[in-house]
mmCIF file of C-alpha atoms and ligand atoms in Angstrom:
data_model
loop_
_atom_site.group_PDB
_atom_site.id
_atom_site.type_symbol
_atom_site.label_atom_id
_atom_site.label_comp_id
_atom_site.label_asym_id
_atom_site.label_seq_id
_atom_site.Cartn_x
_atom_site.Cartn_y
_atom_site.Cartn_z
ATOM 1 C CA MET A 1 11.244 10.253 -1.341
ATOM 2 C CA ALA A 2 8.623 9.378 0.619
ATOM 3 C CA LEU A 3 6.091 10.440 -1.841
ATOM 4 C CA GLY A 4 7.301 7.240 -3.589
ATOM 5 C CA MET A 5 5.359 4.996 -0.805
ATOM 6 C CA ALA A 6 3.135 2.246 -1.399
ATOM 7 C CA GLU A 7 0.102 2.475 0.142
ATOM 8 C CA LEU A 8 -3.329 -0.222 -1.295
ATOM 9 C CA PRO A 9 -4.552 1.474 -4.094
ATOM 10 C CA GLU A 10 -0.844 -0.118 -5.561
ATOM 11 C CA VAL A 11 -0.695 -2.878 -4.372
ATOM 12 C CA GLU A 12 -3.679 -3.709 -5.392
ATOM 13 C CA THR A 13 -2.857 -2.982 -8.544
ATOM 14 C CA MET A 14 -0.173 -5.772 -8.394
ATOM 15 C CA ARG A 15 -2.100 -8.484 -6.926
ATOM 16 C CA ARG A 16 -4.811 -7.997 -9.514
ATOM 17 C CA ASP A 17 -1.306 -8.183 -12.266
ATOM 18 C CA LEU A 18 0.287 -10.975 -10.252
ATOM 19 C CA GLU A 19 -3.511 -13.435 -9.791
ATOM 20 C CA ARG A 20 -4.074 -12.974 -13.993
ATOM 21 C CA GLU A 21 -0.500 -13.289 -14.717
ATOM 22 C CA VAL A 22 2.510 -15.938 -12.074
ATOM 23 C CA VAL A 23 -0.583 -18.098 -11.023
ATOM 24 C CA GLY A 24 -0.067 -21.948 -11.995
ATOM 25 C CA ARG A 25 3.635 -20.743 -13.336
ATOM 26 C CA ARG A 26 6.804 -22.774 -10.713
ATOM 27 C CA VAL A 27 9.566 -21.355 -9.441
ATOM 28 C CA VAL A 28 11.761 -22.590 -11.447
ATOM 29 C CA CYS A 29 15.652 -20.494 -10.337
ATOM 30 C CA ALA A 30 15.443 -17.362 -7.328
ATOM 31 C CA ASP A 31 18.585 -15.542 -7.619
ATOM 32 C CA VAL A 32 18.862 -13.560 -4.052
ATOM 33 C CA ALA A 33 21.271 -10.566 -2.742
ATOM 34 C CA GLN A 34 20.823 -10.092 1.076
ATOM 35 C CA THR A 35 19.612 -7.784 2.343
ATOM 36 C CA ARG A 36 18.244 -6.417 5.407
ATOM 37 C CA MET A 37 15.328 -6.673 3.854
ATOM 38 C CA MET A 38 14.703 -9.713 4.806
ATOM 39 C CA GLY A 39 15.508 -8.939 8.710
ATOM 40 C CA LEU A 40 16.687 -11.960 10.244
ATOM 41 C CA GLN A 41 16.345 -14.582 6.864
ATOM 42 C CA THR A 42 19.128 -15.036 4.296
ATOM 43 C CA ALA A 43 18.825 -15.584 0.732
ATOM 44 C CA GLU A 44 20.021 -19.130 1.167
ATOM 45 C CA GLU A 45 17.109 -19.894 3.010
ATOM 46 C CA LEU A 46 14.644 -17.972 0.943
ATOM 47 C CA ARG A 47 15.975 -18.890 -1.797
ATOM 48 C CA GLN A 48 15.732 -22.908 -0.650
ATOM 49 C CA ARG A 49 12.173 -21.823 0.257
ATOM 50 C CA ALA A 50 10.865 -20.266 -3.253
ATOM 51 C CA GLU A 51 13.023 -22.618 -5.786
ATOM 52 C CA GLY A 52 10.580 -25.032 -7.208
ATOM 53 C CA GLY A 53 7.579 -24.139 -6.027
ATOM 54 C CA THR A 54 3.449 -23.322 -8.344
ATOM 55 C CA PHE A 55 2.427 -20.094 -6.970
ATOM 56 C CA ARG A 56 -1.560 -20.774 -6.157
ATOM 57 C CA SER A 57 -3.112 -17.729 -5.780
ATOM 58 C CA ILE A 58 -2.686 -13.979 -4.341
ATOM 59 C CA SER A 59 -3.556 -12.133 -2.138
ATOM 60 C CA ARG A 60 -2.704 -8.690 0.020
ATOM 61 C CA ARG A 61 -3.022 -6.822 3.557
ATOM 62 C CA GLY A 62 -2.685 -4.203 3.840
ATOM 63 C CA LYS A 63 0.418 -2.411 1.511
ATOM 64 C CA TYR A 64 2.258 -6.502 1.652
ATOM 65 C CA LEU A 65 1.888 -8.418 -0.715
ATOM 66 C CA LEU A 66 1.451 -12.150 -0.896
ATOM 67 C CA LEU A 67 2.388 -14.189 -3.036
ATOM 68 C CA HIS A 68 1.344 -17.935 -1.756
ATOM 69 C CA LEU A 69 3.348 -21.258 -3.084
ATOM 70 C CA ASP A 70 2.138 -24.649 -3.063
ATOM 71 C CA GLY A 71 3.385 -26.022 0.741
ATOM 72 C CA ASP A 72 3.356 -24.088 3.214
ATOM 73 C CA ASP A 73 5.272 -21.333 2.355
ATOM 74 C CA THR A 74 3.949 -17.670 0.943
ATOM 75 C CA LEU A 75 6.572 -14.640 -0.748
ATOM 76 C CA LEU A 76 5.746 -12.012 1.741
ATOM 77 C CA ILE A 77 7.038 -8.299 -0.484
ATOM 78 C CA HIS A 78 6.278 -4.742 1.467
ATOM 79 C CA ARG A 79 7.328 -2.602 -1.559
ATOM 80 C CA GLY A 80 8.715 0.441 0.891
ATOM 81 C CA MET A 81 9.977 3.476 0.226
ATOM 82 C CA THR A 82 11.357 3.041 -3.391
ATOM 83 C CA GLY A 83 10.087 -0.365 -4.875
ATOM 84 C CA ASN A 84 9.098 -1.732 -7.846
ATOM 85 C CA PHE A 85 7.980 -5.070 -8.299
ATOM 86 C CA LEU A 86 8.570 -5.626 -12.471
ATOM 87 C CA LEU A 87 7.385 -8.973 -14.598
ATOM 88 C CA ARG A 88 10.429 -8.872 -17.325
ATOM 89 C CA ASP A 89 10.417 -11.393 -20.140
ATOM 90 C CA PRO A 90 13.703 -13.532 -20.613
ATOM 91 C CA GLY A 91 16.486 -10.863 -22.860
ATOM 92 C CA GLN A 92 15.760 -7.216 -21.602
ATOM 93 C CA PRO A 93 18.445 -6.001 -20.510
ATOM 94 C CA LEU A 94 19.125 -6.511 -16.096
ATOM 95 C CA ASP A 95 17.284 -3.665 -13.919
ATOM 96 C CA PRO A 96 19.765 -1.988 -11.349
ATOM 97 C CA HIS A 97 19.840 -2.801 -7.768
ATOM 98 C CA VAL A 98 17.886 -6.589 -8.074
ATOM 99 C CA HIS A 99 17.347 -7.654 -4.328
ATOM 100 C CA LEU A 100 15.380 -10.743 -5.775
ATOM 101 C CA ALA A 101 15.387 -12.084 -9.179
ATOM 102 C CA LEU A 102 12.644 -14.682 -9.546
ATOM 103 C CA THR A 103 12.427 -16.944 -13.435
ATOM 104 C CA LEU A 104 9.339 -18.257 -13.794
ATOM 105 C CA ASP A 105 8.944 -21.502 -15.987
ATOM 106 C CA ASP A 106 7.132 -19.420 -18.848
ATOM 107 C CA GLY A 107 11.107 -17.970 -19.186
ATOM 108 C CA ARG A 108 9.511 -14.727 -17.374
ATOM 109 C CA GLN A 109 11.358 -12.417 -14.590
ATOM 110 C CA LEU A 110 9.172 -11.990 -11.472
ATOM 111 C CA ARG A 111 12.253 -8.798 -10.565
ATOM 112 C CA LEU A 112 12.469 -7.256 -6.645
ATOM 113 C CA CYS A 113 13.411 -3.593 -7.130
ATOM 114 C CA ASP A 114 15.057 -1.146 -4.789
ATOM 115 C CA ALA A 115 17.474 1.219 -4.721
ATOM 116 C CA ARG A 116 16.988 2.159 -1.066
ATOM 117 C CA GLY A 117 16.171 -0.862 0.648
ATOM 118 C CA PHE A 118 13.046 -0.416 3.057
ATOM 119 C CA GLY A 119 10.985 -2.732 1.745
ATOM 120 C CA GLU A 120 10.048 -5.741 3.527
ATOM 121 C CA VAL A 121 10.680 -9.973 1.640
ATOM 122 C CA ARG A 122 10.933 -13.134 3.313
ATOM 123 C CA VAL A 123 9.130 -16.341 2.935
ATOM 124 C CA LEU A 124 6.710 -17.265 5.363
ATOM 125 C CA ALA A 125 5.316 -20.054 7.678
ATOM 126 C CA SER A 126 1.531 -19.861 7.434
ATOM 127 C CA ASP A 127 1.082 -19.548 11.195
ATOM 128 C CA ASP A 128 3.115 -16.100 10.498
ATOM 129 C CA VAL A 129 1.328 -15.082 8.112
ATOM 130 C CA ARG A 130 -1.760 -15.598 10.364
ATOM 131 C CA VAL A 131 0.128 -13.412 12.781
ATOM 132 C CA LEU A 132 0.034 -11.037 9.645
ATOM 133 C CA HIS A 133 -3.422 -10.661 9.750
ATOM 134 C CA ARG A 134 -4.499 -10.892 13.671
ATOM 135 C CA ARG A 135 -1.085 -7.700 13.776
ATOM 136 C CA LEU A 136 -3.108 -5.443 11.036
ATOM 137 C CA GLY A 137 -6.407 -3.685 11.364
ATOM 138 C CA PRO A 138 -9.563 -4.134 8.890
ATOM 139 C CA GLU A 139 -9.117 -4.111 5.237
ATOM 140 C CA PRO A 140 -11.389 -0.755 4.161
ATOM 141 C CA LEU A 141 -12.827 -2.020 1.456
ATOM 142 C CA GLU A 142 -14.164 -4.910 2.993
ATOM 143 C CA PRO A 143 -17.327 -5.052 5.769
ATOM 144 C CA ASP A 144 -16.230 -4.903 8.743
ATOM 145 C CA PHE A 145 -14.531 -1.108 8.142
ATOM 146 C CA SER A 146 -17.909 -0.344 9.268
ATOM 147 C CA PHE A 147 -19.012 2.673 11.395
ATOM 148 C CA ASP A 148 -19.850 1.545 13.756
ATOM 149 C CA TYR A 149 -16.426 0.104 14.230
ATOM 150 C CA LEU A 150 -15.298 3.339 13.377
ATOM 151 C CA VAL A 151 -17.273 5.219 16.320
ATOM 152 C CA ALA A 152 -16.076 2.539 18.224
ATOM 153 C CA GLN A 153 -12.811 3.583 18.003
ATOM 154 C CA PHE A 154 -12.821 6.687 17.265
ATOM 155 C CA GLY A 155 -15.259 8.117 20.319
ATOM 156 C CA ARG A 156 -12.801 6.000 23.430
ATOM 157 C CA ARG A 157 -9.106 8.269 21.116
ATOM 158 C CA THR A 158 -8.357 12.010 21.965
ATOM 159 C CA ALA A 159 -5.166 10.896 19.032
ATOM 160 C CA LEU A 160 -5.442 13.021 15.920
ATOM 161 C CA THR A 161 -8.024 12.047 13.380
ATOM 162 C CA LYS A 162 -4.329 11.844 11.564
ATOM 163 C CA ALA A 163 -2.920 9.717 13.124
ATOM 164 C CA LEU A 164 -5.323 7.318 13.594
ATOM 165 C CA LEU A 165 -6.342 6.906 9.768
ATOM 166 C CA LEU A 166 -2.014 6.687 9.697
ATOM 167 C CA ASN A 167 -1.889 3.194 12.543
ATOM 168 C CA GLN A 168 -2.251 0.278 10.633
ATOM 169 C CA HIS A 169 -3.362 -1.604 13.489
ATOM 170 C CA LEU A 170 -6.096 0.182 13.721
ATOM 171 C CA VAL A 171 -7.179 0.134 9.447
ATOM 172 C CA ALA A 172 -4.799 -1.776 7.240
ATOM 173 C CA GLY A 173 -3.128 0.236 3.477
ATOM 174 C CA LEU A 174 -3.904 3.801 4.628
ATOM 175 C CA GLY A 175 -1.015 6.131 3.496
ATOM 176 C CA ASN A 176 -0.092 9.524 4.036
ATOM 177 C CA ILE A 177 -1.814 10.678 0.136
ATOM 178 C CA TYR A 178 -5.319 8.750 0.801
ATOM 179 C CA VAL A 179 -5.852 10.193 4.443
ATOM 180 C CA ASP A 180 -5.143 13.432 2.912
ATOM 181 C CA GLU A 181 -6.831 13.520 -0.289
ATOM 182 C CA SER A 182 -10.108 11.201 1.904
ATOM 183 C CA LEU A 183 -9.755 13.825 4.346
ATOM 184 C CA TRP A 184 -9.742 16.632 2.451
ATOM 185 C CA ALA A 185 -13.083 15.207 0.819
ATOM 186 C CA ALA A 186 -14.381 14.641 3.964
ATOM 187 C CA ALA A 187 -14.063 18.078 4.638
ATOM 188 C CA ILE A 188 -12.162 17.171 8.464
ATOM 189 C CA HIS A 189 -8.695 19.363 8.898
ATOM 190 C CA PRO A 190 -5.958 16.431 10.110
ATOM 191 C CA ALA A 191 -5.225 17.481 13.421
ATOM 192 C CA ARG A 192 -8.984 17.064 14.733
ATOM 193 C CA ARG A 193 -8.986 14.687 17.526
ATOM 194 C CA ALA A 194 -11.139 11.781 16.471
ATOM 195 C CA HIS A 195 -12.806 11.892 19.544
ATOM 196 C CA THR A 196 -14.393 15.130 18.602
ATOM 197 C CA LEU A 197 -15.278 13.832 15.123
ATOM 198 C CA ARG A 198 -19.760 14.054 14.924
ATOM 199 C CA ALA A 199 -21.397 10.801 14.060
ATOM 200 C CA GLU A 200 -21.981 12.705 10.509
ATOM 201 C CA GLU A 201 -18.904 13.224 10.439
ATOM 202 C CA ILE A 202 -17.556 9.802 10.612
ATOM 203 C CA ALA A 203 -20.022 7.825 8.077
ATOM 204 C CA ALA A 204 -18.561 11.556 5.568
ATOM 205 C CA LEU A 205 -14.694 9.791 6.256
ATOM 206 C CA ARG A 206 -15.508 7.080 6.305
ATOM 207 C CA GLY A 207 -17.649 7.185 2.210
ATOM 208 C CA ALA A 208 -14.662 9.242 1.582
ATOM 209 C CA ILE A 209 -12.062 6.504 2.019
ATOM 210 C CA VAL A 210 -13.664 3.995 0.110
ATOM 211 C CA ASP A 211 -14.512 6.107 -3.000
ATOM 212 C CA VAL A 212 -10.890 7.952 -2.798
ATOM 213 C CA LEU A 213 -10.161 3.984 -2.854
ATOM 214 C CA ASN A 214 -11.585 2.428 -5.573
ATOM 215 C CA GLU A 215 -10.988 5.651 -7.538
ATOM 216 C CA ALA A 216 -7.322 5.042 -7.458
ATOM 217 C CA ILE A 217 -7.592 1.368 -8.081
ATOM 218 C CA GLU A 218 -9.168 1.895 -10.814
ATOM 219 C CA ARG A 219 -7.799 4.248 -11.885
ATOM 220 C CA ARG A 220 -4.064 2.137 -10.747
ATOM 221 C CA GLY A 221 -2.959 4.011 -8.727
ATOM 222 C CA THR A 222 -0.084 7.362 -7.695
ATOM 223 C CA THR A 223 3.099 7.486 -8.904
ATOM 224 C CA PHE A 224 4.765 10.850 -8.026
ATOM 225 C CA SER A 225 9.037 9.438 -9.108
ATOM 226 C CA ASP A 226 9.407 5.869 -7.827
ATOM 227 C CA TYR A 227 6.391 3.870 -7.687
ATOM 228 C CA LYS A 228 5.857 1.525 -11.215
ATOM 229 C CA ASP A 229 3.076 -1.338 -12.392
ATOM 230 C CA LEU A 230 4.319 -5.051 -12.613
ATOM 231 C CA TYR A 231 5.196 -4.298 -16.212
ATOM 232 C CA GLY A 232 7.265 -0.728 -15.531
ATOM 233 C CA LEU A 233 4.438 2.005 -16.016
ATOM 234 C CA PRO A 234 3.024 4.603 -13.835
ATOM 235 C CA GLY A 235 -0.509 4.199 -12.520
ATOM 236 C CA GLY A 236 -2.527 6.939 -13.573
ATOM 237 C CA ASN A 237 -4.036 8.451 -10.103
ATOM 238 C CA GLY A 238 -1.697 11.497 -10.243
ATOM 239 C CA ALA A 239 -4.216 13.726 -12.290
ATOM 240 C CA HIS A 240 -6.710 12.920 -9.814
ATOM 241 C CA LEU A 241 -5.283 13.951 -6.485
ATOM 242 C CA ARG A 242 -7.745 16.713 -4.681
ATOM 243 C CA ILE A 243 -5.549 18.459 -2.819
ATOM 244 C CA PHE A 244 -2.119 16.000 -2.459
ATOM 245 C CA HIS A 245 0.915 17.879 -3.942
ATOM 246 C CA ARG A 246 -1.154 20.000 -4.876
ATOM 247 C CA ALA A 247 -0.450 22.904 -2.592
ATOM 248 C CA GLY A 248 -0.765 26.985 -3.697
ATOM 249 C CA GLN A 249 -3.697 26.256 -6.310
ATOM 250 C CA PRO A 250 -7.116 26.756 -6.182
ATOM 251 C CA CYS A 251 -9.430 24.072 -3.745
ATOM 252 C CA HIS A 252 -11.100 22.321 -6.264
ATOM 253 C CA ARG A 253 -15.150 22.847 -4.171
ATOM 254 C CA CYS A 254 -13.851 26.624 -2.890
ATOM 255 C CA GLY A 255 -10.882 28.465 -4.795
ATOM 256 C CA THR A 256 -8.566 28.544 -1.556
ATOM 257 C CA VAL A 257 -5.020 28.179 -1.944
ATOM 258 C CA ILE A 258 -3.806 24.048 -0.718
ATOM 259 C CA GLN A 259 -1.495 24.639 2.328
ATOM 260 C CA ILE A 260 0.771 22.042 3.259
ATOM 261 C CA ILE A 261 0.428 21.957 7.579
ATOM 262 C CA ARG A 262 2.120 19.774 9.690
ATOM 263 C CA ALA A 263 -0.277 17.748 11.133
ATOM 264 C CA ALA A 264 0.820 13.422 13.219
ATOM 265 C CA GLY A 265 4.209 14.424 11.978
ATOM 266 C CA ARG A 266 4.147 14.153 8.436
ATOM 267 C CA GLY A 267 4.009 17.102 5.826
ATOM 268 C CA SER A 268 -0.830 17.163 5.671
ATOM 269 C CA SER A 269 -2.175 18.757 2.320
ATOM 270 C CA ILE A 270 -5.603 20.794 3.787
ATOM 271 C CA CYS A 271 -7.972 23.843 1.940
ATOM 272 C CA PRO A 272 -8.001 26.325 5.349
ATOM 273 C CA GLU A 273 -11.087 26.842 4.443
ATOM 274 C CA CYS A 274 -13.482 23.090 4.096
ATOM 275 C CA GLN A 275 -11.256 22.546 7.007
ATOM 276 C CA VAL A 276 -11.062 24.014 9.552
ATOM 277 C CA LEU A 277 -9.852 22.713 12.782
HETATM 278 ZN ZN1 ZN B 301 -11.760 24.167 0.161
#
């Protein structure tokens, strides 16, 4: 199930599509079903704050999608494990498990569908958006995710490298797929203690993360089972994964059979020859 989790490239693909499709559009009707995805917010409050609003911009922070409305409110969406956010033309049949349906002034409908309901959806005021920004670590594709930043963070921590990369307070937006891909590209074992990484390994890891994410965004993300883009289509990155979900197949670098081990509480794909503990 965790295979469907959207990470930075999938959310960024969604952000770019939404920016093109819905900025300037007004929400004429918001149908909201109460769900645990809303936390303490009621469906009625969400409906009132979303209805009548016009989307003025779309941003992303880590794995969070932020749809900024005119006025002070922002619709926050985190897709959890199985969530999809779909843009449907008028008259298209209903989708199952719709928690939120926003009808736009051009008749199209944005639908948040989630069979398991592990995601998050709510309307935030700008103060709450600022809190979210502060709570998360730097964006890996922004300049503050620098070599010096990583050296400072890794140098004083004995945690496993993989655990640090999955920690959203340290760097925002990475999950199991792209952490495994980046560690393989940098030839670092996921269970290496962070403070044991040499400077050149940290530099290689940083470069690998940036390359892996940019390539995945170019291919519109990775789909295993659940993730679909705004148009209900799968991403194209799955066939290009070098290590993740390739257990039993040969490593592209050395031919050794790829294994799955447990690291940082997660199943982790490694090449035991390229990634030595
Ligand atoms: Zn290898």
